[in-house]
């Protein structure tokens, strides 16, 4: 079969890597792809958000399966458009992808259906938001309502911080249309855990848990990023806790979406906070997380294409989906200046040496320049490895990171250790 993957980051490289292992797959195309993906798939220069162009290309090339990976095209209805053109597409339809595209929708859904989450208020005009932060409990979390590449979240420890965050989102338009509305939440305390789950709208199959590291610097300091690394599984997510989450959060969420006419078929990401009052939802993503996917898929032992098809056909209850009991890690190597301004086109060296260390290097922001691979993004590489335990996986990944060089390169040294 022929598979088209929509997107061009580290998550898409990990998906291409997993899909390429399926004996059923004869060819993979990724649009737009990147310098690393080009080693295992053909790359076509179509923007991930170009719904019309992507559908026309998919029809022309007669793909057997289209995997829509990023949040933006899901929110724009790319899966709906693919299906309308007679193609099989993996990912939620637009009506279900809103669970990520609007934090207000997600919070209201949880409130209506009794799913545990932080208390909140939502505002679509700045004066109401500014008034609220003068009287709410501090610390508080201020979020842009829409899709902001994982960066539209501010943890505010003073009222001045909260006012500044509201103005950055709603007045300065730092996140564009994503900031037309703001959500202000109670600040929860506890360890964070991410859990992905395949679902066809009736059956749930959780993947191994993961722990993302969002802050830019060691010790969880500095601004939030799209993610600086991840481990899987999270040692904090015990079998007993998993059973509670499935009963009180995962299954109620799927039932709630079905009840509201928004059946979710795809992979749903549950961002959780393990509070003293029990697990609560921080956020939903309507797709594979990044960089969690680069760690979690290292542990998948069954055919990912069969999982995708079971979700599409609503036969997930009969699918054979297996993961190893090993540990996996992804360490992100980023460009100097990220998550702020950074320079691109820096040659990358040492990739072969990293592979020799036992790591798999997923490209996030790279491109080909002749025979060279150069930087083309803030998060450049996801250096991933698997081991019998977390420490052995970390050793392989960090040994590999030490082999890789590009101007301005940096990475956190404490992934999995905080």
Short mmCIF file of C-alpha atoms in Angstrom, two decimals:
data_model
loop_
_atom_site.label_atom_id
_atom_site.label_comp_id
_atom_site.label_asym_id
_atom_site.label_seq_id
_atom_site.Cartn_x
_atom_site.Cartn_y
_atom_site.Cartn_z
CA UNK A 1 0.00 0.00 0.00
CA UNK A 2 0.97 3.65 -0.53
CA UNK A 3 0.89 5.98 2.48
CA UNK A 4 0.89 9.78 2.58
CA UNK A 5 1.98 11.48 5.82
CA UNK A 6 0.97 15.11 6.23
CA UNK A 7 3.53 17.21 8.11
CA UNK A 8 7.26 17.74 8.32
CA UNK A 9 8.55 17.62 11.89
CA UNK A 10 10.02 15.19 14.37
CA UNK A 11 6.67 13.55 15.03
CA UNK A 12 6.19 12.90 11.32
CA UNK A 13 9.70 11.44 11.03
CA UNK A 14 8.89 9.05 13.89
CA UNK A 15 5.61 8.10 12.22
CA UNK A 16 7.35 7.51 8.88
CA UNK A 17 9.94 5.36 10.67
CA UNK A 18 7.20 3.26 12.30
CA UNK A 19 5.09 3.01 9.14
CA UNK A 20 8.14 1.94 7.10
CA UNK A 21 8.42 -1.16 9.30
CA UNK A 22 5.01 -2.43 8.17
CA UNK A 23 5.33 -5.28 5.65
CA UNK A 24 2.15 -3.99 4.00
CA UNK A 25 3.68 -0.65 3.00
CA UNK A 26 5.38 -0.34 -0.39
CA UNK A 27 5.91 3.39 -0.50
CA UNK A 28 5.72 6.46 1.76
CA UNK A 29 5.41 10.11 0.78
CA UNK A 30 5.61 12.95 3.30
CA UNK A 31 4.38 16.47 2.58
CA UNK A 32 6.28 18.65 3.12
CA UNK A 33 8.73 16.39 5.00
CA UNK A 34 12.25 17.38 6.01
CA UNK A 35 15.90 16.46 5.50
CA UNK A 36 15.76 13.33 7.64
CA UNK A 37 12.39 12.07 6.45
CA UNK A 38 13.78 12.22 2.91
CA UNK A 39 15.98 9.23 3.77
CA UNK A 40 12.97 6.91 4.18
CA UNK A 41 10.19 8.64 2.23
CA UNK A 42 9.73 10.81 -0.81
CA UNK A 43 9.11 14.44 0.19
CA UNK A 44 6.71 16.68 -1.70
CA UNK A 45 6.62 20.45 -1.18
CA UNK A 46 2.98 20.94 -0.18
CA UNK A 47 2.22 22.93 2.97
CA UNK A 48 0.55 20.88 5.68
CA UNK A 49 -2.20 23.49 5.90
CA UNK A 50 -2.94 23.46 2.15
CA UNK A 51 -6.07 21.33 2.41
CA UNK A 52 -7.15 21.71 -1.21
CA UNK A 53 -3.66 21.08 -2.60
CA UNK A 54 -3.03 18.09 -0.33
CA UNK A 55 -6.35 16.45 -1.23
CA UNK A 56 -5.80 17.00 -4.95
CA UNK A 57 -2.34 15.42 -4.69
CA UNK A 58 -3.63 12.48 -2.65
CA UNK A 59 -6.39 11.79 -5.19
CA UNK A 60 -3.99 12.10 -8.12
CA UNK A 61 -1.50 9.64 -6.56
CA UNK A 62 -4.22 7.27 -5.28
CA UNK A 63 -2.88 6.80 -1.79
CA UNK A 64 -4.32 3.90 0.18
CA UNK A 65 -3.90 5.69 3.51
CA UNK A 66 -3.40 9.32 4.50
CA UNK A 67 -2.07 10.07 8.00
CA UNK A 68 -2.85 13.67 9.00
CA UNK A 69 -0.41 14.31 11.84
CA UNK A 70 -0.26 18.04 12.80
CA UNK A 71 -2.89 20.03 14.69
CA UNK A 72 -3.49 22.80 12.14
CA UNK A 73 -4.67 20.67 9.19
CA UNK A 74 -6.86 18.61 11.54
CA UNK A 75 -8.49 21.80 12.82
CA UNK A 76 -8.96 22.95 9.20
CA UNK A 77 -10.88 19.76 8.36
CA UNK A 78 -8.32 17.93 6.23
CA UNK A 79 -9.59 14.49 7.30
CA UNK A 80 -13.15 15.49 6.31
CA UNK A 81 -11.89 16.68 2.93
CA UNK A 82 -9.90 13.48 2.33
CA UNK A 83 -12.93 11.34 3.17
CA UNK A 84 -15.17 13.44 0.93
CA UNK A 85 -12.71 12.69 -1.91
CA UNK A 86 -13.03 8.96 -1.27
CA UNK A 87 -9.72 8.49 0.58
CA UNK A 88 -9.00 6.66 3.83
CA UNK A 89 -7.56 9.10 6.34
CA UNK A 90 -6.32 8.63 9.89
CA UNK A 91 -7.10 11.45 12.30
CA UNK A 92 -10.13 13.10 13.85
CA UNK A 93 -12.63 15.03 11.77
CA UNK A 94 -12.85 18.78 12.22
CA UNK A 95 -15.78 18.60 14.65
CA UNK A 96 -13.70 16.39 16.97
CA UNK A 97 -10.34 18.15 16.47
CA UNK A 98 -11.89 21.20 18.19
CA UNK A 99 -11.04 19.47 21.49
CA UNK A 100 -7.52 20.78 20.89
CA UNK A 101 -8.23 23.75 18.63
CA UNK A 102 -10.28 25.50 21.34
CA UNK A 103 -9.28 25.29 24.98
CA UNK A 104 -12.59 26.91 25.89
CA UNK A 105 -14.48 24.10 24.14
CA UNK A 106 -12.38 21.49 25.94
CA UNK A 107 -12.88 23.09 29.36
CA UNK A 108 -16.62 23.49 28.81
CA UNK A 109 -16.86 19.86 27.67
CA UNK A 110 -15.13 18.67 30.85
CA UNK A 111 -17.37 20.85 33.00
CA UNK A 112 -20.55 19.54 31.33
CA UNK A 113 -19.51 15.91 31.70
CA UNK A 114 -17.84 15.94 35.10
CA UNK A 115 -14.30 15.24 33.89
CA UNK A 116 -11.75 16.42 36.50
CA UNK A 117 -9.83 19.54 35.49
CA UNK A 118 -8.72 22.89 36.92
CA UNK A 119 -11.29 25.61 37.65
CA UNK A 120 -11.28 28.25 34.92
CA UNK A 121 -12.83 31.27 33.27
CA UNK A 122 -12.77 32.23 29.57
CA UNK A 123 -12.82 35.73 28.09
CA UNK A 124 -13.08 37.11 24.57
CA UNK A 125 -12.38 40.72 25.55
CA UNK A 126 -9.37 42.01 27.41
CA UNK A 127 -11.03 44.15 30.10
CA UNK A 128 -12.92 41.21 31.55
CA UNK A 129 -9.75 39.12 31.60
CA UNK A 130 -7.72 41.89 33.29
CA UNK A 131 -10.45 42.40 35.89
CA UNK A 132 -10.51 38.67 36.63
CA UNK A 133 -6.78 38.40 37.30
CA UNK A 134 -7.04 41.21 39.88
CA UNK A 135 -9.28 39.03 42.05
CA UNK A 136 -8.46 35.37 41.28
CA UNK A 137 -6.14 33.16 43.33
CA UNK A 138 -2.43 33.42 42.51
CA UNK A 139 -0.51 31.65 40.98
CA UNK A 140 -2.70 31.32 37.91
CA UNK A 141 -2.29 29.92 34.40
CA UNK A 142 -3.12 32.11 31.38
CA UNK A 143 -3.63 30.35 28.04
CA UNK A 144 -4.33 31.42 24.47
CA UNK A 145 -7.52 29.62 23.46
CA UNK A 146 -6.36 28.37 20.06
CA UNK A 147 -3.40 26.54 18.53
CA UNK A 148 -0.12 28.24 19.49
CA UNK A 149 2.57 25.59 18.86
CA UNK A 150 2.65 24.69 22.56
CA UNK A 151 3.85 28.19 23.49
CA UNK A 152 0.63 30.03 24.39
CA UNK A 153 0.69 29.07 28.08
CA UNK A 154 1.92 31.34 30.89
CA UNK A 155 2.30 30.22 34.51
CA UNK A 156 1.93 33.48 36.44
CA UNK A 157 3.18 33.80 40.03
CA UNK A 158 2.15 37.44 40.48
CA UNK A 159 -0.79 39.56 39.32
CA UNK A 160 1.65 41.66 37.31
CA UNK A 161 2.74 38.50 35.46
CA UNK A 162 -0.90 37.62 34.80
CA UNK A 163 -1.68 41.09 33.45
CA UNK A 164 1.38 40.90 31.21
CA UNK A 165 0.33 37.48 29.89
CA UNK A 166 -3.21 38.64 29.11
CA UNK A 167 -1.86 41.67 27.23
CA UNK A 168 0.69 39.55 25.32
CA UNK A 169 -2.08 37.26 24.11
CA UNK A 170 -4.99 39.65 23.55
CA UNK A 171 -3.42 43.07 22.97
CA UNK A 172 -0.04 42.34 21.39
CA UNK A 173 -1.51 39.42 19.39
CA UNK A 174 1.64 37.42 20.06
CA UNK A 175 -0.15 34.23 18.97
CA UNK A 176 -2.33 35.71 16.23
CA UNK A 177 -5.86 34.35 15.90
CA UNK A 178 -5.13 31.77 18.62
CA UNK A 179 -5.29 34.61 21.14
CA UNK A 180 -8.69 36.07 20.28
CA UNK A 181 -9.94 34.39 23.43
CA UNK A 182 -8.08 33.65 26.64
CA UNK A 183 -8.57 30.93 29.25
CA UNK A 184 -7.48 31.65 32.82
CA UNK A 185 -7.08 28.58 35.00
CA UNK A 186 -6.41 27.56 38.57
CA UNK A 187 -2.75 26.54 38.85
CA UNK A 188 -2.59 22.83 39.64
CA UNK A 189 0.37 21.26 41.43
CA UNK A 190 1.91 17.84 40.98
CA UNK A 191 3.83 15.76 38.44
CA UNK A 192 2.74 15.95 34.78
CA UNK A 193 2.14 12.86 32.67
CA UNK A 194 1.07 12.51 29.03
CA UNK A 195 -0.90 9.53 27.78
CA UNK A 196 -1.75 8.89 24.14
CA UNK A 197 -4.61 6.55 23.28
CA UNK A 198 -5.86 5.10 20.01
CA UNK A 199 -9.64 5.34 19.85
CA UNK A 200 -12.28 4.58 17.23
CA UNK A 201 -14.95 6.40 19.22
CA UNK A 202 -16.01 3.37 21.24
CA UNK A 203 -12.82 1.46 22.17
CA UNK A 204 -9.71 2.94 23.81
CA UNK A 205 -6.21 1.48 23.59
CA UNK A 206 -3.77 3.53 25.70
CA UNK A 207 -0.13 3.71 24.62
CA UNK A 208 2.72 3.75 27.15
CA UNK A 209 2.67 6.90 29.27
CA UNK A 210 5.22 9.65 28.75
CA UNK A 211 6.69 12.62 30.58
CA UNK A 212 7.41 15.71 28.50
CA UNK A 213 9.89 18.41 29.53
CA UNK A 214 8.44 21.73 28.35
CA UNK A 215 10.77 24.33 29.88
CA UNK A 216 13.77 25.41 27.88
CA UNK A 217 16.47 25.05 30.56
CA UNK A 218 17.67 22.38 32.99
CA UNK A 219 15.80 22.25 36.27
CA UNK A 220 12.54 23.12 34.50
CA UNK A 221 13.49 26.79 34.23
CA UNK A 222 12.75 29.37 31.55
CA UNK A 223 9.88 29.74 29.09
CA UNK A 224 7.73 26.92 27.76
CA UNK A 225 8.68 25.36 24.43
CA UNK A 226 7.09 22.81 22.14
CA UNK A 227 8.98 20.22 24.22
CA UNK A 228 12.67 19.65 24.95
CA UNK A 229 12.49 15.92 25.49
CA UNK A 230 10.41 13.04 26.79
CA UNK A 231 10.67 9.68 28.51
CA UNK A 232 8.37 6.67 28.25
CA UNK A 233 6.88 5.21 30.30
CA UNK A 234 6.59 7.67 33.18
CA UNK A 235 7.62 6.01 36.47
CA UNK A 236 4.94 8.09 38.19
CA UNK A 237 2.11 6.54 36.15
CA UNK A 238 1.45 3.31 38.01
CA UNK A 239 -1.02 0.59 36.87
CA UNK A 240 -3.34 1.65 39.69
CA UNK A 241 -3.24 5.26 38.54
CA UNK A 242 -3.76 4.21 34.91
CA UNK A 243 -6.96 2.38 35.90
CA UNK A 244 -8.27 5.52 37.63
CA UNK A 245 -7.43 7.72 34.62
CA UNK A 246 -9.12 5.35 32.19
CA UNK A 247 -12.27 5.20 34.32
CA UNK A 248 -12.57 8.88 35.30
CA UNK A 249 -10.99 10.73 32.35
CA UNK A 250 -10.36 8.71 29.18
CA UNK A 251 -13.59 6.78 28.83
CA UNK A 252 -15.79 9.73 29.93
CA UNK A 253 -14.07 11.96 27.35
CA UNK A 254 -14.78 9.54 24.50
CA UNK A 255 -18.40 9.13 25.64
CA UNK A 256 -18.79 12.90 25.97
CA UNK A 257 -17.56 13.53 22.43
CA UNK A 258 -19.88 10.83 21.06
CA UNK A 259 -22.83 12.24 23.02
CA UNK A 260 -22.23 15.70 21.54
CA UNK A 261 -22.09 14.41 17.97
CA UNK A 262 -18.31 14.77 17.73
CA UNK A 263 -17.11 11.18 17.60
CA UNK A 264 -13.35 11.09 18.03
CA UNK A 265 -11.48 8.65 15.77
CA UNK A 266 -7.71 8.93 15.84
CA UNK A 267 -5.17 9.26 18.62
CA UNK A 268 -6.15 11.42 21.57
CA UNK A 269 -3.50 12.95 23.84
CA UNK A 270 -4.33 13.39 27.51
CA UNK A 271 -2.09 15.89 29.28
CA UNK A 272 -2.53 15.12 32.98
CA UNK A 273 -1.55 16.63 36.31
CA UNK A 274 -1.27 14.15 39.18
CA UNK A 275 -2.59 16.34 42.00
CA UNK A 276 -3.14 15.46 45.67
CA UNK A 277 -6.86 15.33 44.81
CA UNK A 278 -6.27 12.83 42.00
CA UNK A 279 -5.43 13.07 38.28
CA UNK A 280 -6.85 16.05 36.38
CA UNK A 281 -6.74 17.08 32.72
CA UNK A 282 -4.40 19.93 31.81
CA UNK A 283 -5.06 19.73 28.07
CA UNK A 284 -6.14 17.53 25.20
CA UNK A 285 -4.31 17.19 21.89
CA UNK A 286 -6.15 15.74 18.90
CA UNK A 287 -3.03 14.00 17.56
CA UNK A 288 0.29 12.41 18.46
CA UNK A 289 2.32 14.59 20.82
CA UNK A 290 5.73 15.95 19.93
CA UNK A 291 8.25 14.92 21.31
CA UNK A 292 6.38 12.16 23.21
CA UNK A 293 5.80 10.25 19.97
CA UNK A 294 9.54 10.01 19.31
CA UNK A 295 9.90 8.10 22.59
CA UNK A 296 6.64 6.13 22.70
CA UNK A 297 6.90 4.70 19.17
CA UNK A 298 10.32 3.28 20.03
CA UNK A 299 8.37 0.83 22.23
CA UNK A 300 5.74 -0.25 19.68
CA UNK A 301 6.10 -3.90 18.65
CA UNK A 302 2.97 -4.38 16.50
CA UNK A 303 2.17 -2.91 13.08
CA UNK A 304 1.14 0.73 13.41
CA UNK A 305 -0.65 0.63 10.05
CA UNK A 306 -2.99 -2.07 11.38
CA UNK A 307 -3.76 0.20 14.34
CA UNK A 308 -4.56 3.09 11.99
CA UNK A 309 -6.86 0.95 9.90
CA UNK A 310 -8.64 -0.45 12.96
CA UNK A 311 -9.36 3.11 14.10
CA UNK A 312 -10.74 4.04 10.67
CA UNK A 313 -12.85 0.88 10.41
CA UNK A 314 -13.98 1.03 14.08
CA UNK A 315 -12.60 -2.45 14.77
CA UNK A 316 -10.12 -1.41 17.45
CA UNK A 317 -11.57 -3.93 19.89
CA UNK A 318 -10.17 -6.71 17.66
CA UNK A 319 -6.78 -5.12 16.84
CA UNK A 320 -3.44 -6.57 17.94
CA UNK A 321 -1.56 -3.61 19.45
CA UNK A 322 1.55 -4.39 21.50
CA UNK A 323 4.35 -2.45 23.19
CA UNK A 324 7.56 -3.64 24.82
CA UNK A 325 8.24 -3.26 28.55
CA UNK A 326 11.47 -1.38 27.83
CA UNK A 327 12.09 2.32 28.45
CA UNK A 328 12.62 4.98 25.79
CA UNK A 329 13.79 8.57 25.72
CA UNK A 330 13.92 11.51 23.30
CA UNK A 331 16.34 14.40 23.83
CA UNK A 332 15.67 17.46 21.67
CA UNK A 333 18.62 19.35 20.20
CA UNK A 334 17.61 22.94 19.49
CA UNK A 335 18.95 26.03 17.72
CA UNK A 336 20.54 28.78 19.81
CA UNK A 337 17.89 31.36 20.71
CA UNK A 338 14.91 28.98 20.62
CA UNK A 339 12.07 29.45 21.63
CA UNK A 340 12.81 33.02 20.58
CA UNK A 341 14.62 34.15 17.41
CA UNK A 342 17.21 31.74 16.01
CA UNK A 343 19.35 31.34 12.89
CA UNK A 344 18.96 28.52 10.35
CA UNK A 345 21.11 26.93 7.63
CA UNK A 346 23.75 25.68 10.08
CA UNK A 347 25.44 22.46 8.82
CA UNK A 348 24.85 19.42 11.03
CA UNK A 349 27.70 16.96 11.59
CA UNK A 350 28.01 13.68 13.48
CA UNK A 351 24.69 12.04 12.61
CA UNK A 352 26.36 8.76 11.66
CA UNK A 353 28.21 8.71 14.96
CA UNK A 354 24.94 9.21 16.83
CA UNK A 355 23.44 6.20 15.07
CA UNK A 356 26.50 4.12 15.98
CA UNK A 357 25.74 4.88 19.66
CA UNK A 358 22.47 2.97 19.32
CA UNK A 359 20.23 6.02 18.96
CA UNK A 360 17.61 6.82 16.33
CA UNK A 361 17.75 10.48 15.28
CA UNK A 362 14.42 11.96 14.23
CA UNK A 363 14.68 15.21 12.29
CA UNK A 364 12.37 18.03 13.35
CA UNK A 365 13.75 21.21 11.75
CA UNK A 366 16.21 20.22 9.03
CA UNK A 367 16.54 20.41 5.27
CA UNK A 368 18.91 19.13 2.61
CA UNK A 369 21.45 21.50 1.09
CA UNK A 370 23.14 19.48 -1.62
CA UNK A 371 24.73 16.53 0.16
CA UNK A 372 24.56 18.27 3.55
CA UNK A 373 21.85 18.39 6.21
CA UNK A 374 21.36 21.88 7.68
CA UNK A 375 19.18 23.35 10.40
CA UNK A 376 15.78 24.75 9.44
CA UNK A 377 13.90 25.20 12.70
CA UNK A 378 14.01 25.89 16.41
CA UNK A 379 13.80 22.28 17.46
CA UNK A 380 16.24 20.58 15.12
CA UNK A 381 16.64 16.92 16.12
CA UNK A 382 15.00 14.42 18.47
CA UNK A 383 17.72 12.01 19.58
CA UNK A 384 15.82 8.89 20.69
CA UNK A 385 16.89 5.59 22.20
CA UNK A 386 15.46 2.49 23.85
CA UNK A 387 16.89 0.44 26.69
CA UNK A 388 15.96 -2.21 29.24
CA UNK A 389 15.61 0.60 31.75
CA UNK A 390 15.48 4.39 31.67
CA UNK A 391 19.12 4.87 32.62
CA UNK A 392 20.41 2.72 29.76
CA UNK A 393 18.14 4.53 27.28
CA UNK A 394 19.36 7.90 28.56
CA UNK A 395 22.99 6.82 28.28
CA UNK A 396 22.56 5.92 24.60
CA UNK A 397 20.71 9.15 23.82
CA UNK A 398 23.21 11.42 25.57
CA UNK A 399 26.18 9.61 24.06
CA UNK A 400 24.58 10.23 20.67
CA UNK A 401 23.92 13.92 21.43
CA UNK A 402 27.63 14.34 22.23
CA UNK A 403 28.44 13.17 18.68
CA UNK A 404 26.22 15.74 16.94
CA UNK A 405 27.44 19.24 16.22
CA UNK A 406 25.96 22.37 14.69
CA UNK A 407 26.54 26.04 15.49
CA UNK A 408 24.48 27.15 18.48
CA UNK A 409 23.28 23.63 19.32
CA UNK A 410 22.01 23.06 22.85
CA UNK A 411 19.94 20.51 24.71
CA UNK A 412 18.78 19.83 28.23
CA UNK A 413 21.09 17.57 30.26
CA UNK A 414 18.41 16.46 32.74
CA UNK A 415 15.73 14.78 30.63
CA UNK A 416 14.26 11.95 32.69
CA UNK A 417 16.03 13.11 35.83
CA UNK A 418 13.67 15.85 37.06
#
